XYZ file of C-alpha atoms in Angstrom:
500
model
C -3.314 -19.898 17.164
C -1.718 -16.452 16.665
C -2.779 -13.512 18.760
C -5.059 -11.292 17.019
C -5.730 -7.553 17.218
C -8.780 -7.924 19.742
C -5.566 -9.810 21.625
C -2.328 -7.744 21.676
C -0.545 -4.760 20.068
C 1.909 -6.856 17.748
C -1.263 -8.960 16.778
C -2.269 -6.333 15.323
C 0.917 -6.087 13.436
C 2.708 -2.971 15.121
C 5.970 -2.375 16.745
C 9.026 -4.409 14.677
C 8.389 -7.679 14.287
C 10.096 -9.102 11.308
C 8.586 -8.019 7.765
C 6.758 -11.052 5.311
C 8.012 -12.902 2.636
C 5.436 -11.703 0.657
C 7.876 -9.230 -1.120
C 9.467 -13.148 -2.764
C 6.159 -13.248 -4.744
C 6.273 -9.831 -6.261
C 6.978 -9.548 -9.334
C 10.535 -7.657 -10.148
C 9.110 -4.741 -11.336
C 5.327 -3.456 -10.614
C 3.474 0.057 -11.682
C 3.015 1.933 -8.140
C -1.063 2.792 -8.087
C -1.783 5.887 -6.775
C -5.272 7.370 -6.365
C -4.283 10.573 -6.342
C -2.928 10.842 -9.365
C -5.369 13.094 -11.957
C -4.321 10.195 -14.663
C -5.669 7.317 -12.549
C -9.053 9.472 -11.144
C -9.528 10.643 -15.397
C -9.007 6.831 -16.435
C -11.320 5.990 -13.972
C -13.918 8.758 -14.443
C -16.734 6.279 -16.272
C -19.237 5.764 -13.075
C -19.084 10.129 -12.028
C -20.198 10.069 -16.226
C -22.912 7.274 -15.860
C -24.079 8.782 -12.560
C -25.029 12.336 -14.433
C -25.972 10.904 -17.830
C -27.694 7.692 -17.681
C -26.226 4.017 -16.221
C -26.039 2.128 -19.996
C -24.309 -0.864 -18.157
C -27.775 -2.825 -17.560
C -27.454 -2.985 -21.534
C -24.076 -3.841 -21.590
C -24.579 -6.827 -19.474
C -27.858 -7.725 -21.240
C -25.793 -7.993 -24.296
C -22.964 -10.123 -22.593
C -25.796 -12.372 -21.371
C -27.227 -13.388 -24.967
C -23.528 -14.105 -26.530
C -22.601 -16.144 -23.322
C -26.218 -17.915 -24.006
C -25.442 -18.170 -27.581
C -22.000 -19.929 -26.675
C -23.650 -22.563 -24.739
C -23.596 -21.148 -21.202
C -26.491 -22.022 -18.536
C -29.262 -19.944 -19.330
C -30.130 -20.290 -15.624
C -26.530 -19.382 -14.992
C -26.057 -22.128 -12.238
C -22.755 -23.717 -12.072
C -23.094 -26.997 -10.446
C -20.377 -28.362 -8.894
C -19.894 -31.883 -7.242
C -18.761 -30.805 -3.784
C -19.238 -33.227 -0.506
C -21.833 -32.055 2.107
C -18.448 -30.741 3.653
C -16.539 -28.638 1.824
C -15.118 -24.674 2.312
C -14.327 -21.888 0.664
C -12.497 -18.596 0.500
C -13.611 -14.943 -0.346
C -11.584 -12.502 -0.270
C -13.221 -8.849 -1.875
C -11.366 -6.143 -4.155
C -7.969 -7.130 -4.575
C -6.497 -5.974 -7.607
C -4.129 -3.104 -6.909
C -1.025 -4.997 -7.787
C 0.873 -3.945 -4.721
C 2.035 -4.762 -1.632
C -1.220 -5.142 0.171
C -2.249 -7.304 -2.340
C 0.479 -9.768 -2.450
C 0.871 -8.924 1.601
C -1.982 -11.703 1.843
C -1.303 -14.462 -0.190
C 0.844 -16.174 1.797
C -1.813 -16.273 4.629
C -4.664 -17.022 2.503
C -2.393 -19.958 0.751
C -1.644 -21.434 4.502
C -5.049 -21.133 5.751
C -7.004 -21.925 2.192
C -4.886 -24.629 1.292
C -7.714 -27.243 1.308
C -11.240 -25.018 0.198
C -12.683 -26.255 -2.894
C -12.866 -22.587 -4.308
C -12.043 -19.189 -3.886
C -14.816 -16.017 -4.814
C -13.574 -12.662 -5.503
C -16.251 -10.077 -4.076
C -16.081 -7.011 -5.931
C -12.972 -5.517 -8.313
C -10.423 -7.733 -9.562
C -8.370 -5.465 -11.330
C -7.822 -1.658 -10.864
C -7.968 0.859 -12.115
C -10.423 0.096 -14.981
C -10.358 -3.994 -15.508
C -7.616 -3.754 -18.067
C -7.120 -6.962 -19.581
C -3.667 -6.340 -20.146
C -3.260 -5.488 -15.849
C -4.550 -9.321 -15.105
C -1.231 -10.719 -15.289
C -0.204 -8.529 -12.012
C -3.148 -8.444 -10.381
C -4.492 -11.968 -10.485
C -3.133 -14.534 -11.766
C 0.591 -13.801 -10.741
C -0.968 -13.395 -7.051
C -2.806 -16.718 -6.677
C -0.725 -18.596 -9.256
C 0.030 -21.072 -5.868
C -3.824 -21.079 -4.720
C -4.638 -24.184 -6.176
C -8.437 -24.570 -7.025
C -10.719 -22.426 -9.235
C -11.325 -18.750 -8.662
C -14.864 -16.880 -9.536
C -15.728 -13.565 -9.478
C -18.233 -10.741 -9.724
C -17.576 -7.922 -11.071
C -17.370 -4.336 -8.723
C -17.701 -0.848 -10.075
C -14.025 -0.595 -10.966
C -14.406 -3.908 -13.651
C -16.761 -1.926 -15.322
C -14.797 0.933 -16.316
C -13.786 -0.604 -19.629
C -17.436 -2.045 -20.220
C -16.366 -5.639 -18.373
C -14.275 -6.908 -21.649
C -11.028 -8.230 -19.966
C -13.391 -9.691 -17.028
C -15.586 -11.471 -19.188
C -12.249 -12.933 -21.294
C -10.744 -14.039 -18.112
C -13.509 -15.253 -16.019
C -16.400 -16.251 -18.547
C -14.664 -18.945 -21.130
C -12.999 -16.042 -23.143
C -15.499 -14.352 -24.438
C -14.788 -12.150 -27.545
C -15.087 -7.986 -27.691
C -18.641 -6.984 -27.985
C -19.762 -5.714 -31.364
C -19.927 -1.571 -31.430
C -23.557 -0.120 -30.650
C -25.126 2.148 -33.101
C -24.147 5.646 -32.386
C -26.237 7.567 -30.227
C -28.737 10.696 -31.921
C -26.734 13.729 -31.742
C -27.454 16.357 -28.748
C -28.728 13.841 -26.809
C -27.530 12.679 -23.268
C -26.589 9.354 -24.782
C -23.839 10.864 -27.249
C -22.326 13.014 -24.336
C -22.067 10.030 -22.819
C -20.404 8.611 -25.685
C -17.953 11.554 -25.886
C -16.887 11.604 -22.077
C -16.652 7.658 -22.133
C -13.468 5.902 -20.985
C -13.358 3.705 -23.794
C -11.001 0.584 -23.198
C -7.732 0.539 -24.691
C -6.504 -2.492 -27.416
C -5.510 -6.120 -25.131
C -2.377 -7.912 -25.764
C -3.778 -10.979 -26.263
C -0.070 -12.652 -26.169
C 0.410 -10.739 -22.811
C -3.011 -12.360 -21.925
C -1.374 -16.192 -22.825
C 1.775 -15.338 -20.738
C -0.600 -14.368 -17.761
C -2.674 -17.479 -17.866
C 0.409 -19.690 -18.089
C 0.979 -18.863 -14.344
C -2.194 -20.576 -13.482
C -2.233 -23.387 -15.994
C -3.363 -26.636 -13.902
C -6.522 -28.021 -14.833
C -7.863 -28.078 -11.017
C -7.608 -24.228 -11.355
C -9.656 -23.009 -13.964
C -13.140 -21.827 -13.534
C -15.508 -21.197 -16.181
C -18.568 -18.932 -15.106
C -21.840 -18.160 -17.520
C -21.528 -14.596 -16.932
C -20.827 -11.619 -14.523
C -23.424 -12.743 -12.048
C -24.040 -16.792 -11.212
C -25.482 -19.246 -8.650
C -23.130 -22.253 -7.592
C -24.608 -25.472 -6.044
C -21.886 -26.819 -3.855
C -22.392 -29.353 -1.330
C -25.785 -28.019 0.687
C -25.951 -24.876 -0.249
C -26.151 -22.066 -2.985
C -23.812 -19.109 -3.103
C -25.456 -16.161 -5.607
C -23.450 -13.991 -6.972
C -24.786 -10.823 -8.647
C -23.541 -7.878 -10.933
C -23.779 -4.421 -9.278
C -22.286 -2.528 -12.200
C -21.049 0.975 -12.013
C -23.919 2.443 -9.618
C -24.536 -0.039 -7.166
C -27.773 -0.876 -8.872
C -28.807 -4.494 -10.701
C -30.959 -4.428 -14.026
C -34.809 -5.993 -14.375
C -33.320 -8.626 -16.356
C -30.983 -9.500 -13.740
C -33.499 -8.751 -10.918
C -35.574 -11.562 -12.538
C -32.761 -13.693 -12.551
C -32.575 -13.324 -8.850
C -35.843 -13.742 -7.639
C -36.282 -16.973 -9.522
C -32.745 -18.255 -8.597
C -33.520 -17.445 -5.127
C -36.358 -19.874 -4.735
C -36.520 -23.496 -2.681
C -35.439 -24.489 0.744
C -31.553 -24.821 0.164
C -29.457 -22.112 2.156
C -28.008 -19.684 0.271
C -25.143 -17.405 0.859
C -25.126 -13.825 -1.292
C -22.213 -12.865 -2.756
C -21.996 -9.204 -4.235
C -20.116 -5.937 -5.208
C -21.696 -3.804 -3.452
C -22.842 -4.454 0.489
C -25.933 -4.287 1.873
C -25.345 -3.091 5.341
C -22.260 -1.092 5.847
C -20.755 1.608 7.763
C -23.539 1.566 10.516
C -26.185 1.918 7.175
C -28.339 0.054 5.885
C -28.043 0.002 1.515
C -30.496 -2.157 0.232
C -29.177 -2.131 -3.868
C -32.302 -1.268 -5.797
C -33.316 -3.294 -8.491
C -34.203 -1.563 -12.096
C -38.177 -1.610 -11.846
C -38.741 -1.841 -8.005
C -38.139 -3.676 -5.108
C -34.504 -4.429 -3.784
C -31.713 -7.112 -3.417
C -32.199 -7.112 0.561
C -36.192 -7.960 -0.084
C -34.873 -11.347 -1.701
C -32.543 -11.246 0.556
C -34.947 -11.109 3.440
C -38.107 -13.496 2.147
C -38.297 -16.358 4.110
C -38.853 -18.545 1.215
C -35.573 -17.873 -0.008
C -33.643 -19.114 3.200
C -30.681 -16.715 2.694
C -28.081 -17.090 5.522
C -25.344 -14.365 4.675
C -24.758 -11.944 2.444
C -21.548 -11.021 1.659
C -20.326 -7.809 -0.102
C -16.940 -6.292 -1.406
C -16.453 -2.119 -2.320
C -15.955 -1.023 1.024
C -11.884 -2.184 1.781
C -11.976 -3.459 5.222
C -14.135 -6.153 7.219
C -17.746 -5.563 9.172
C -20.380 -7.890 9.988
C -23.997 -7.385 11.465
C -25.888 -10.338 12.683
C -29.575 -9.011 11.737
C -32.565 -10.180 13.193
C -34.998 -11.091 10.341
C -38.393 -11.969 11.995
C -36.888 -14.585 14.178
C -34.058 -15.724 12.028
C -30.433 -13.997 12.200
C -29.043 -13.130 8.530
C -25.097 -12.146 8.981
C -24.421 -9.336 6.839
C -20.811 -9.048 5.698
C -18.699 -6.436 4.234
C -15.230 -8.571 3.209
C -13.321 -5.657 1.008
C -9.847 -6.440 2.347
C -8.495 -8.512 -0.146
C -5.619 -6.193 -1.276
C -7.230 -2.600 -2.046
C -5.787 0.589 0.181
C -8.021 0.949 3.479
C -11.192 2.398 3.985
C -10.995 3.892 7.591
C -13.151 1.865 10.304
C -12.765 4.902 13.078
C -15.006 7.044 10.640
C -18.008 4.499 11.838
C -20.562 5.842 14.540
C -21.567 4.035 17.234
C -23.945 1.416 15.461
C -27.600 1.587 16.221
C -29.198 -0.352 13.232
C -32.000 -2.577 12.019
C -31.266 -3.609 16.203
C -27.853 -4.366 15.466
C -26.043 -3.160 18.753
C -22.227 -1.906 19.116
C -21.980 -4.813 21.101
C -23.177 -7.028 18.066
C -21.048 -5.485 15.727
C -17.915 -6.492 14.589
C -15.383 -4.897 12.345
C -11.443 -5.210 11.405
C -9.549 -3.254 11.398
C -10.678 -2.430 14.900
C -11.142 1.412 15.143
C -8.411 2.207 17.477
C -6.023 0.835 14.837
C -7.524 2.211 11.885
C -7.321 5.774 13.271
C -3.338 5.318 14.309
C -2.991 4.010 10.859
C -4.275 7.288 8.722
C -2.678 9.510 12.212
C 0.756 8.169 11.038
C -0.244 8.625 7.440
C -1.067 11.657 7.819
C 1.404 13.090 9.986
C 4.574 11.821 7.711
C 1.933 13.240 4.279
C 1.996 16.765 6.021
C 5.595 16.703 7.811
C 3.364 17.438 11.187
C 4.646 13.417 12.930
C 4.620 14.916 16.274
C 1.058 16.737 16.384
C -0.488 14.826 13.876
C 0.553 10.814 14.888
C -1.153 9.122 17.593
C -0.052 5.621 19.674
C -2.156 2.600 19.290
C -3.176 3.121 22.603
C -3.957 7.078 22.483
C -5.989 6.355 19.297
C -7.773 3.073 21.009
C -8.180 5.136 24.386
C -9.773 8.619 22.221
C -12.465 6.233 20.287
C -13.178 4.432 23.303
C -14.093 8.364 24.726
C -16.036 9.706 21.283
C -18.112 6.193 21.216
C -18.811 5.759 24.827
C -17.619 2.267 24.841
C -14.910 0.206 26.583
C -12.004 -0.384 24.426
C -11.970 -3.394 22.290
C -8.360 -4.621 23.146
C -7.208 -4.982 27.006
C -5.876 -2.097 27.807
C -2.222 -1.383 29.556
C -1.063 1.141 31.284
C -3.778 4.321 31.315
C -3.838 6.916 28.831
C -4.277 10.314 29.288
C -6.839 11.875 26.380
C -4.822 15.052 25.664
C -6.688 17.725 23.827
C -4.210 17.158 20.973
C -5.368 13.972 20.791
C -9.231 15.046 20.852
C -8.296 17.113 17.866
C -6.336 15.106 16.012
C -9.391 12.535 16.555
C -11.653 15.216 15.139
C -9.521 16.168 11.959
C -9.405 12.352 10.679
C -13.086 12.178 10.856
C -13.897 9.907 14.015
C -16.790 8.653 14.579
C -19.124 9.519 17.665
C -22.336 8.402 19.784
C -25.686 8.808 17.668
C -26.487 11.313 20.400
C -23.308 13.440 19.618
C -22.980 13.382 16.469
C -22.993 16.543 14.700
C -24.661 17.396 11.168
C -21.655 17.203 9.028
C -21.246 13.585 10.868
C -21.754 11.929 7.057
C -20.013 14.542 4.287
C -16.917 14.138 6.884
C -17.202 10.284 6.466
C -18.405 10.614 2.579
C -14.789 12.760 2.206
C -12.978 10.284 4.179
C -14.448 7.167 1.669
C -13.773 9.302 -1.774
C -10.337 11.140 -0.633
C -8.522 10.273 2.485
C -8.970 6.684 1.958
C -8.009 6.487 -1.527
C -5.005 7.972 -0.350
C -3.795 5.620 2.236
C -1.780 3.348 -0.289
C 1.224 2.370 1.619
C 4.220 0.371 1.043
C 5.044 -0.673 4.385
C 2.841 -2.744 7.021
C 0.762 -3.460 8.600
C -2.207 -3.059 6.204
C -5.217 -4.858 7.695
C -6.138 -6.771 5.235
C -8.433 -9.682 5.838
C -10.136 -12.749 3.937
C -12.685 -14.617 4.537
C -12.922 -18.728 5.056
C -16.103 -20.469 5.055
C -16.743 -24.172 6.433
C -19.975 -25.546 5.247
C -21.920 -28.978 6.864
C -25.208 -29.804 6.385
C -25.584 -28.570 10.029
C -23.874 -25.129 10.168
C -20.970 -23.182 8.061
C -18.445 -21.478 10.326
C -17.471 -18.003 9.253
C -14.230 -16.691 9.775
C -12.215 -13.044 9.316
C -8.463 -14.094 8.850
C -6.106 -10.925 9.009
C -2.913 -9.933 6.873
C -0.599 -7.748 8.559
C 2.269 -7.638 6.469
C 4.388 -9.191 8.883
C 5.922 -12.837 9.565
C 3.869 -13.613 12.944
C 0.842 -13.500 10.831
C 2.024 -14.856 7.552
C 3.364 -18.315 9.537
C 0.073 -18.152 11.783
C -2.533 -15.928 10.179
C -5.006 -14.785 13.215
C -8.918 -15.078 13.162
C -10.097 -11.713 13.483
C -14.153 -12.844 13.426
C -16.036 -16.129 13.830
C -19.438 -16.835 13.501
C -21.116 -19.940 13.274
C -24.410 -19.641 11.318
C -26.676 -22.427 12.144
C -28.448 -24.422 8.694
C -31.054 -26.685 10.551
């Protein structure tokens, strides 16, 4: 097995190894996605809109739920597959940017998924707004080689042109929904209507082409709707809808609770996590209660949940009176990185820095955006840190030893310190000053969104679950961009979560 970050410098993917071949699966020509562009933030503006006028996705997906119902789908929604008692899995969490971080992990997810039953997409296929007419790029021209069925739920991002081109792809091609009545005029409903991002007209021959490069019976997936169960081998995976807010409907809430019940493990899959960033989010469901109570009911027998949104990999093992539930965030699947260095020292629901695990480690996340940064703003020699002054500086802020062994020392310079500072690192609970979370909130919305990068590593990950009756062993595979890991890709994370 491959070093891994925790391991050595150039398992993490620095210094100059020799580049993947992922560049071989690119297609010749592909649109450059930047989120700093005012056409891609205006394109994308439908969940700022929903967030000051009213959420009408719960609706929306209402509506999707009755024609999928009227077409024959499950009205529990439960897709039952015929799975041995040993069987795995892949997910792998918001991965449709088209780029090179996207395709940057196919050829480690192909090596190291080449005999799961399934694959799961946590959280937005396709960016910028779930085109239909992007899927061609962004999904099936990536995993044309993965050879088994791919599902999906939906993230924030697949919502932005009302879930149309996810529903056609994912949910037996389901036609355009008929047009609402208009709204009454001067009410917050029409404004709504008037500052909507309204989708644009599919190519449905483009749509053909694209699934041609998937067309093998053993790879298509029909799902009832944007949220599901799946019955495979031992357990039950859920996977639910968190639309453009984060939130889930009543309707859907319902759903839940009553899909939830019995002894069989279950394993949450959704768009938007439930403990991340040091926080704890619980997703609130539309007439009270919350998506971590179900989560949390012993009745239920959840084992993991597992959420996309956030682009990079965390887990915390919570203690749930008596019983550990590992909570995952897997965004890495292709998506520019969300900093890890921005995260405090964690101190939650008992979960212990020592607990915690996340990838990128922090040390590496902060060279990443120092680098960034420093070439962004011409400023390379004040603003770029080694892996080892960045690894050396979080070490000091969190009061912890480093993660990776260290070398030769490292003095903290006061540059460093500052440069530490300016890109948001995070500190001790006891240090930590009052603009600790708009600094980290700034970092999420705008220095994040602008760390697309052509050239690796990018710390990606995705995830590979082994399921027994006994146990299902969870681990964090990395993609670096580079060869090492492409021929060899290292486990970042392992957990073995125990079923009996």
């Amino acid at each position: 097995m491959s070093d891994s970050s925790r391991d050595t410098v150039e398992g993490a993917g620095w210094g100059t190894a020799d580049p993947g071949t992922y560049r071989q699966l690119m297609p010749g020509r592909t649109e450059k996605l930047s989120w700093l562009d005012p056409r891609t933030l205006w394109a994308a503006r439908n969940g700022v809109v929903a967030s000051w006028l009213g959420d009408p996705t719960g609706g929306i997906r209402s509506r999707w739920a009755a024609q999928r119902a009227a077409a024959g789908a499950p009205t529990d929604k439960v897709i039952r597959r015929a799975d041995p008692d040993r069987f795995s899995f892949l997910v792998l969490g918001d991965t449709g940017e088209g780029g090179e971080s996207q395709y940057a992990v196919v050829p480690g997810l192909l090596k190291a998924g080449r005999d799961t039953a399934f694959a799961v997409i946590a959280s937005d296929v396709i960016y910028p707004v779930g085109s239909t007419d992007d899927y061609g790029a962004k999904f099936f021209g990536p995993y044309r080689d993965y050879p088994a069925p791919v599902y999906a739920v939906p993230g924030n991002h697949d919502w932005y042109e009302g879930l149309g081109g996810f529903m056609r792809v994912f949910c037996g091609d389901a036609p355009p929904l008929a047009p609402e009545p208009a709204p009454r005029p001067l009410s917050r409903a029409r404004l709504r209507t008037l500052l909507w991002h309204r989708p644009r007209p599919a190519d449905a021959q483009r749509l053909v082409e694209a699934r041609a490069l998937r067309p093998a019976p053993g790879q298509q997936a029909v799902q009832p709707g944007p949220y599901w169960a799946i019955d495979a081998g031992p357990v039950r995976i859920v996977g639910i809808d968190t639309g453009l807010l984060g939130t889930i409907d009543a309707e859907q809430g319902a759903w839940l609770r009553e899909v939830s019940r019995g002894p069989r493990p279950k394993i949450l899959i959704t768009g938007s996590p439930l403990y991340v960033d040091g926080e704890h989010r619980p997703c609130a469901i539309e007439g009270g209660g919350t998506v971590d109570d179900v989560v949390r009911d012993p009745a239920h027998r959840y084992v993991a949940a597992i959420g996309g949104d956030i682009h990079n990999y965390q887990r915390y093992p919570v203690d749930v009176d008596g019983r550990t539930v590992q909570y995952v965030v897997s965004g890495g699947g292709g998506a520019f990185m969300h900093a890890t260095h921005t995260i405090p020292r964690v101190s939650v629901a008992r979960v212990t820095e020592e607990d915690f695990r996340c990838y990128p480690l922090r040390g590496d996340s902060l060279a990443f955006y120092s680098a960034l940064y420093g070439r962004r703003l011409r400023l390379r020699r004040f603003f770029t840190l080694t892996e080892a002054e960045a690894a050396a500086v979080v070490a000091e802020r969190l009061g912890i030893p480093p993660t990776r062994a260290a070398g030769a020392p490292v003095r903290v310079t006061r540059r460093v310190r500052l440069v530490a500072s300016l890109l948001g690192t995070g500190r001790r609970p006891d240090r930590a000053s009052r603009f600790r979370l708009p600094v980290r909130k700034i970092y999420t919305r705008l220095f994040s969104p602008g760390s697309v990068t052509h050239h690796p590593p990018f710390f990606k990950s995705f995830l590979r679950l082994d399921v027994s009756p006994e146990a299902i062993r969870l681990r964090c595979f990395a993609a670096t961009g580079k060869l090492a890991q492409e021929a060899d890709p290292p486990v970042e994370d392992e957990v073995t979560i125990p079923l009996t």
